[in-house]
Amino acid sequence: MDYRVAFIEGDGIGPEQSAATREILDKVCRTFNLSLDLIPVQAGDRALERSGEALSEDSIGTIMGSDCCLKGPVGQTAYDVIVRLRRKLDLYANVRPAKSLPNVPCINAQTDLVIVRENTEDLYSGLEAGDDQKATATRMITRRASERIAKFAFELARQRRRKVTAIHKANVMKKTDGLFLSACREVASSYNDVHLSDMLVDAAAMNLVRSPQEFDVVVTTNMFGDILSDEAAQVTGGLGLAASANIGDSFAIFEPVHGCAPDISGKNMANPVSLILSAAMMLDWLARRKNDQNAARAAKVIQQAVEDCLAAKEFTPDLGGHLGTLEMGKAISNRISAEGR
Ligand code: ATP
């Protein structure tokens, strides 16, 4: 099947990670008879320098005319790019898997969880007021947004171990988190095959470190999800491996969790895996939407090739290895074959 993918290379280490990821995507296209048209889209700090706009209407038009978007990390203009796109395209689910991987130092080697974070409301809506003596922020939680994120989490759990944990602070924030929790419970009544439990956010922060293997799908509000997903990335071994997706009903953007890492940019040192696994999430999303078995296999084979590469200790300096970004991309690409597990 043919797909149009808007491809934002990003800033800092983004172009290096993008070159490694292109190599993998070329290989899976050849191997699994896929056609991915990677359409370059300018967005971020470099776009701002060149054209005076971090995200132009032209770029938005190209993105919206594509099937989905793959995005490298963006620097200082990250807010202008991704937050604007999330709002414009109503990408309400922020999805961040945290899975322990071979030879990657981690707190618990049995971790395999996904954090599903509501992406559109909560304290991040920008409803703030104040002066230098007193400031307030309005926390808006709606039943509509809570129900749709809960439904997303339950659907995802059906593809996994059928467990959802709703994270909240409803004992203190009785109205806002009370509403979120009640929406999760209501949605759960339509998913008798999925088990719902709930946990206070402070207990969740502790349990993510103490017993992360007990979580499968975690669903939570915007700010709690922001904080807990960075924690989960560290539990499983660090930012260089952390992929994510911003998903709506008809569009999705896939991107690394981390920023553009200016401290290592241009040195061929960045770990490309966060963008490569974001590309694997993208193929999995396309596969489910279009019922495309080839894209589904390609997504699985990329994940396996990454794990095999890590198992062979072929990795970048952030994991204690000595490969460059492109060399690690090649090492992963060499493990991709039609017979792949
Ligand atoms: P930002 O403000 O854009 O988030 P930052 O430098 O504060 O930028 P990151 O860019 O996320 O945060 O980087 C945090 C640390 O993690 C840096 O030391 C960076 O070098 C490291 N890092 C991030 N991504 C990678 C990667 N893909 N490979 C190796 N190291 C990485």
Coordinates of C-alpha atoms and ligand atoms in Angstrom, one line a residue:
M1 CA 0.0 0.0 0.0
D2 CA 1.2 3.6 -0.6
Y3 CA 1.5 6.1 2.2
R4 CA 2.3 9.8 2.3
V5 CA 4.3 10.6 5.4
A6 CA 5.1 14.2 6.3
F7 CA 8.7 14.1 7.6
I8 CA 10.0 16.8 9.9
E9 CA 13.7 16.2 10.4
G10 CA 13.8 18.7 13.3
D11 CA 16.8 20.5 14.9
G12 CA 20.0 19.5 16.8
I13 CA 20.4 15.7 16.6
G14 CA 17.1 15.5 14.5
P15 CA 18.8 15.4 11.0
E16 CA 21.3 12.7 12.2
Q17 CA 18.5 10.6 13.7
S18 CA 16.5 11.1 10.5
A19 CA 19.2 9.9 8.2
A20 CA 19.5 6.7 10.3
T21 CA 15.7 6.3 10.3
R22 CA 15.4 6.8 6.5
E23 CA 17.8 3.9 6.1
I24 CA 15.5 1.6 8.1
L25 CA 12.4 2.8 6.3
D26 CA 14.0 2.2 2.9
K27 CA 14.9 -1.3 4.0
V28 CA 11.4 -2.2 5.3
C29 CA 9.9 -0.8 2.1
R30 CA 12.1 -3.0 0.0
T31 CA 11.6 -6.0 2.2
F32 CA 7.8 -5.8 2.8
N33 CA 6.7 -4.3 -0.5
L34 CA 5.6 -1.0 1.1
S35 CA 5.6 2.4 -0.5
L36 CA 6.3 5.3 1.9
D37 CA 6.6 8.7 0.3
L38 CA 8.6 10.7 2.9
I39 CA 7.7 14.3 2.2
P40 CA 10.1 16.8 3.7
V41 CA 8.4 19.4 5.9
Q42 CA 10.3 22.5 7.3
A43 CA 9.4 23.1 10.9
G44 CA 11.3 24.2 14.1
D45 CA 14.3 26.4 14.8
R46 CA 15.9 26.0 11.4
A47 CA 12.6 26.8 9.7
L48 CA 12.3 29.9 11.9
E49 CA 15.8 31.1 10.9
R50 CA 15.2 30.5 7.2
S51 CA 11.7 31.8 6.8
G52 CA 10.8 33.6 9.9
E53 CA 8.2 31.0 10.9
A54 CA 8.7 27.9 13.0
L55 CA 5.6 26.3 11.4
S56 CA 4.2 28.0 8.3
E57 CA 0.7 27.5 6.8
D58 CA 2.4 25.7 3.9
S59 CA 4.0 23.2 6.3
I60 CA 0.7 22.7 8.0
G61 CA -1.0 22.2 4.6
T62 CA 1.6 19.5 3.6
I63 CA 1.1 17.7 7.0
M64 CA -2.6 17.8 6.7
G65 CA -2.4 16.4 3.2
S66 CA -0.5 13.4 4.4
D67 CA -1.5 10.1 6.0
C68 CA 0.5 10.9 9.1
C69 CA 3.6 12.7 10.3
L70 CA 7.0 11.5 11.5
K71 CA 8.8 14.2 13.4
G72 CA 12.4 14.6 14.8
P73 CA 13.0 16.6 17.9
V74 CA 12.6 20.4 17.7
G75 CA 14.6 22.9 19.7
Q76 CA 13.5 26.2 21.2
T77 CA 10.4 26.3 19.0
A78 CA 9.0 23.0 20.1
Y79 CA 6.0 24.6 21.7
D80 CA 5.2 26.5 18.5
V81 CA 5.4 23.3 16.5
I82 CA 4.1 20.3 18.4
V83 CA 1.6 22.0 20.7
R84 CA 0.1 23.9 17.8
L85 CA -0.2 20.8 15.7
R86 CA -1.7 18.8 18.6
R87 CA -4.4 21.5 18.9
K88 CA -5.0 22.0 15.2
L89 CA -5.3 18.3 14.5
D90 CA -7.0 17.4 17.8
L91 CA -4.4 14.8 18.6
Y92 CA -5.9 14.0 22.0
A93 CA -3.9 10.9 23.0
N94 CA -0.2 11.1 23.8
V95 CA 1.1 7.5 23.8
R96 CA 4.4 6.6 25.4
P97 CA 5.5 3.0 25.6
A98 CA 8.2 2.1 28.2
K99 CA 9.7 -1.3 27.7
S100 CA 12.9 -2.7 29.1
L101 CA 15.4 -3.6 26.4
P102 CA 18.4 -5.9 26.3
N103 CA 21.7 -4.6 27.7
V104 CA 20.1 -1.3 28.7
P105 CA 20.6 -0.5 32.3
C106 CA 17.2 -0.2 33.9
I107 CA 15.4 -0.3 37.2
N108 CA 13.3 -3.3 36.3
A109 CA 14.0 -5.7 33.3
Q110 CA 10.4 -6.9 33.2
T111 CA 8.8 -3.5 32.4
D112 CA 6.4 -3.4 29.5
L113 CA 3.9 -0.6 29.9
V114 CA 2.3 2.2 27.9
I115 CA 1.3 5.6 29.3
V116 CA -1.7 7.1 27.7
R117 CA -1.9 10.8 28.5
E118 CA -4.8 13.1 27.8
N119 CA -3.2 15.8 25.5
T120 CA -5.7 18.6 25.2
E121 CA -6.8 20.0 28.6
D122 CA -5.8 20.1 32.3
L123 CA -3.4 22.8 33.6
Y124 CA -1.7 23.0 30.2
S125 CA -4.6 24.8 28.6
G126 CA -2.9 28.1 29.2
L127 CA -5.7 29.5 31.3
E128 CA -3.5 31.5 33.7
A129 CA -3.8 34.9 35.2
G130 CA -1.9 36.9 37.8
D131 CA 0.7 39.5 38.8
D132 CA 3.9 39.4 40.7
Q133 CA 2.0 38.8 44.0
K134 CA -0.6 36.2 43.1
A135 CA -1.1 33.9 40.1
T136 CA -3.8 31.3 39.3
A137 CA -4.1 28.6 36.7
T138 CA -7.5 27.0 35.8
R139 CA -7.6 23.3 35.5
M140 CA -10.3 22.3 33.1
I141 CA -11.3 18.6 32.8
T142 CA -14.3 17.6 30.7
R143 CA -16.3 14.4 30.5
R144 CA -15.9 14.3 26.7
A145 CA -12.1 14.4 26.8
S146 CA -11.9 12.0 29.7
E147 CA -14.2 9.5 28.1
R148 CA -12.4 9.5 24.8
I149 CA -9.0 9.1 26.3
A150 CA -10.3 6.3 28.5
K151 CA -11.8 4.6 25.5
F152 CA -8.5 4.9 23.7
A153 CA -6.7 3.3 26.7
F154 CA -9.2 0.4 26.9
E155 CA -8.9 -0.3 23.1
L156 CA -5.1 -0.3 23.5
A157 CA -5.3 -2.7 26.5
R158 CA -7.3 -5.1 24.3
Q159 CA -4.2 -5.4 22.1
R160 CA -2.0 -6.0 25.2
R161 CA -2.5 -7.6 28.7
R162 CA -6.0 -6.2 29.2
K163 CA -5.2 -4.1 32.3
V164 CA -5.9 -0.3 32.6
T165 CA -4.7 1.7 35.6
A166 CA -6.3 5.2 35.9
I167 CA -4.0 7.6 37.7
H168 CA -5.6 10.6 39.5
K169 CA -5.7 12.6 42.7
A170 CA -9.5 12.5 43.2
N171 CA -9.2 12.4 47.0
V172 CA -8.0 16.1 46.9
M173 CA -9.2 17.4 43.5
K174 CA -12.6 16.0 43.9
K175 CA -14.3 17.8 41.1
T176 CA -11.7 17.6 38.3
D177 CA -10.1 14.3 39.0
G178 CA -13.4 13.0 40.4
L179 CA -14.9 13.6 36.9
F180 CA -11.9 12.0 35.2
L181 CA -12.2 8.9 37.4
S182 CA -15.9 8.6 37.0
A183 CA -15.5 8.8 33.2
C184 CA -12.9 6.0 33.3
R185 CA -15.3 3.8 35.4
E186 CA -18.2 4.5 33.0
V187 CA -16.1 3.6 30.0
A188 CA -14.9 0.4 31.8
S189 CA -18.5 -0.9 32.0
S190 CA -18.4 -1.4 28.2
Y191 CA -15.1 -3.4 28.4
N192 CA -15.8 -6.4 30.6
D193 CA -12.8 -8.1 29.2
V194 CA -10.4 -5.4 30.5
H195 CA -9.6 -4.9 34.2
L196 CA -9.6 -1.4 35.5
S197 CA -7.9 -0.3 38.7
D198 CA -7.0 3.2 39.9
M199 CA -4.2 4.7 41.8
L200 CA -3.3 8.1 43.4
V201 CA -0.6 9.9 41.4
D202 CA 1.8 10.0 44.3
A203 CA 1.5 6.2 44.8
A204 CA 1.9 5.7 41.0
A205 CA 5.1 7.7 41.0
M206 CA 6.4 5.4 43.7
N207 CA 5.1 2.2 42.1
L208 CA 6.5 3.0 38.7
V209 CA 10.0 2.7 40.3
R210 CA 9.1 -0.1 42.8
S211 CA 7.1 -2.5 40.7
P212 CA 6.7 -1.2 37.1
Q213 CA 6.0 -4.7 35.8
E214 CA 2.6 -4.5 37.4
F215 CA 1.4 -1.8 35.0
D216 CA 0.1 -2.5 31.5
V217 CA -1.8 0.5 30.2
V218 CA -1.8 3.6 32.3
V219 CA -4.3 6.4 31.6
T220 CA -4.1 9.8 33.1
T221 CA -4.6 13.5 32.7
N222 CA -2.2 15.8 30.9
M223 CA 0.2 17.1 33.6
F224 CA 0.4 13.8 35.6
G225 CA 1.0 12.0 32.3
D226 CA 3.8 14.4 31.3
I227 CA 5.6 13.8 34.5
L228 CA 5.0 10.1 34.9
S229 CA 6.0 9.3 31.3
D230 CA 9.5 10.9 31.7
E231 CA 9.8 8.9 34.9
A232 CA 8.8 5.7 33.0
A233 CA 11.4 6.5 30.3
Q234 CA 14.1 6.6 32.9
V235 CA 12.9 3.3 34.5
T236 CA 13.5 1.5 31.2
G237 CA 16.8 3.1 30.3
G238 CA 16.7 6.7 29.2
L239 CA 15.7 9.2 26.7
G240 CA 17.6 8.0 23.7
L241 CA 15.3 5.0 23.4
A242 CA 12.0 6.7 24.2
A243 CA 9.4 6.9 21.3
S244 CA 6.0 8.4 21.4
A245 CA 2.8 9.1 19.4
N246 CA 0.2 11.9 19.4
I247 CA -2.9 10.3 18.1
G248 CA -6.4 11.7 17.1
D249 CA -9.3 10.1 15.4
S250 CA -8.0 10.5 11.9
F251 CA -4.3 11.7 12.1
A252 CA -1.2 11.0 14.1
I253 CA 2.3 12.4 14.7
F254 CA 5.1 10.2 15.8
E255 CA 8.2 11.6 17.6
P256 CA 11.0 11.0 20.1
V257 CA 10.2 12.0 23.7
H258 CA 13.4 13.9 24.1
G259 CA 14.4 17.4 22.9
C260 CA 17.0 18.2 20.2
A261 CA 20.0 17.5 22.5
P262 CA 22.2 20.5 21.4
D263 CA 25.1 19.2 23.6
I264 CA 25.7 16.2 21.3
S265 CA 24.4 17.5 18.0
G266 CA 26.6 17.2 14.9
K267 CA 28.9 14.7 16.6
N268 CA 27.3 11.5 15.2
M269 CA 26.8 10.4 18.8
A270 CA 23.0 10.5 19.2
N271 CA 21.1 7.3 19.7
P272 CA 18.7 7.0 16.7
V273 CA 16.4 4.4 18.4
S274 CA 13.9 6.9 19.8
L275 CA 13.1 8.1 16.2
I276 CA 13.4 4.5 14.7
L277 CA 10.9 3.2 17.3
S278 CA 8.6 6.2 16.6
A279 CA 8.7 5.1 12.9
A280 CA 7.8 1.5 14.0
M281 CA 4.8 2.9 16.0
M282 CA 3.8 4.8 12.9
L283 CA 3.8 1.7 10.8
D284 CA 1.8 -0.1 13.4
W285 CA -0.8 2.7 13.4
L286 CA -1.0 2.7 9.6
A287 CA -1.4 -1.1 9.7
R288 CA -4.3 -1.0 12.0
R289 CA -6.1 1.8 10.1
K290 CA -5.7 0.2 6.7
N291 CA -5.6 -3.4 7.8
D292 CA -2.2 -3.7 6.1
Q293 CA -0.4 -6.9 7.1
N294 CA 2.8 -5.8 5.5
A295 CA 3.0 -2.6 7.5
A296 CA 2.2 -4.6 10.7
R297 CA 5.1 -7.0 10.0
A298 CA 7.4 -4.2 9.2
A299 CA 6.6 -2.6 12.6
K300 CA 7.3 -5.8 14.4
V301 CA 10.5 -6.5 12.5
I302 CA 11.9 -3.1 13.3
Q303 CA 11.2 -3.5 17.0
Q304 CA 12.9 -7.0 16.9
A305 CA 15.9 -5.7 14.9
V306 CA 16.4 -2.9 17.6
E307 CA 16.2 -5.5 20.4
D308 CA 18.7 -7.8 18.5
C309 CA 21.1 -4.9 17.9
L310 CA 21.0 -4.0 21.6
A311 CA 21.4 -7.6 22.6
A312 CA 24.6 -7.7 20.5
K313 CA 25.8 -4.5 22.3
E314 CA 26.0 -2.6 19.1
F315 CA 25.0 0.8 20.3
T316 CA 25.9 4.5 20.7
P317 CA 27.9 6.1 23.6
D318 CA 24.8 7.0 25.7
L319 CA 24.5 3.2 26.3
G320 CA 28.2 2.7 26.7
G321 CA 28.8 1.7 23.1
H322 CA 31.1 3.2 20.4
L323 CA 28.9 3.2 17.3
G324 CA 27.9 6.5 15.6
T325 CA 24.3 7.4 14.9
L326 CA 24.5 6.2 11.3
E327 CA 26.4 3.1 12.2
M328 CA 23.8 2.1 14.7
G329 CA 21.1 2.7 12.1
K330 CA 23.0 0.4 9.7
A331 CA 23.4 -2.3 12.4
I332 CA 19.6 -2.2 12.9
S333 CA 18.9 -2.2 9.2
N334 CA 21.2 -5.2 8.6
R335 CA 19.0 -7.2 11.0
I336 CA 15.8 -6.5 9.0
S337 CA 14.7 -9.4 6.7
A338 CA 11.5 -10.9 5.5
E339 CA 12.2 -13.9 7.7
G340 CA 12.5 -11.6 10.8
R341 CA 10.7 -12.8 13.9
Ligands
ATP1 P1 15.0 20.4 25.4 O1 14.9 21.7 26.2 O2 14.8 20.6 23.9 O3 14.2 19.3 26.0 P2 17.4 19.4 26.7 O4 18.8 19.4 26.3 O5 17.0 20.0 27.9 O6 16.5 20.0 25.4 P3 17.0 16.8 25.7 O7 17.4 17.4 24.4 O8 15.8 16.0 25.8 O9 16.8 18.0 26.7 O10 18.3 16.1 26.3 C1 18.5 15.8 27.7 C2 19.8 14.9 27.8 O11 19.6 13.7 27.2 C3 21.0 15.6 27.1 O12 22.2 15.4 27.8 C4 21.1 14.9 25.8 O13 22.4 14.8 25.2 C5 20.5 13.5 26.1 N1 19.9 12.9 25.0 C6 18.6 13.2 24.5 N2 18.3 12.5 23.4 C7 19.4 11.7 23.2 C8 19.6 10.7 22.2 N3 18.8 10.4 21.2 N4 20.8 10.0 22.3 C9 21.7 10.3 23.2 N5 21.5 11.2 24.2 C10 20.4 11.9 24.2

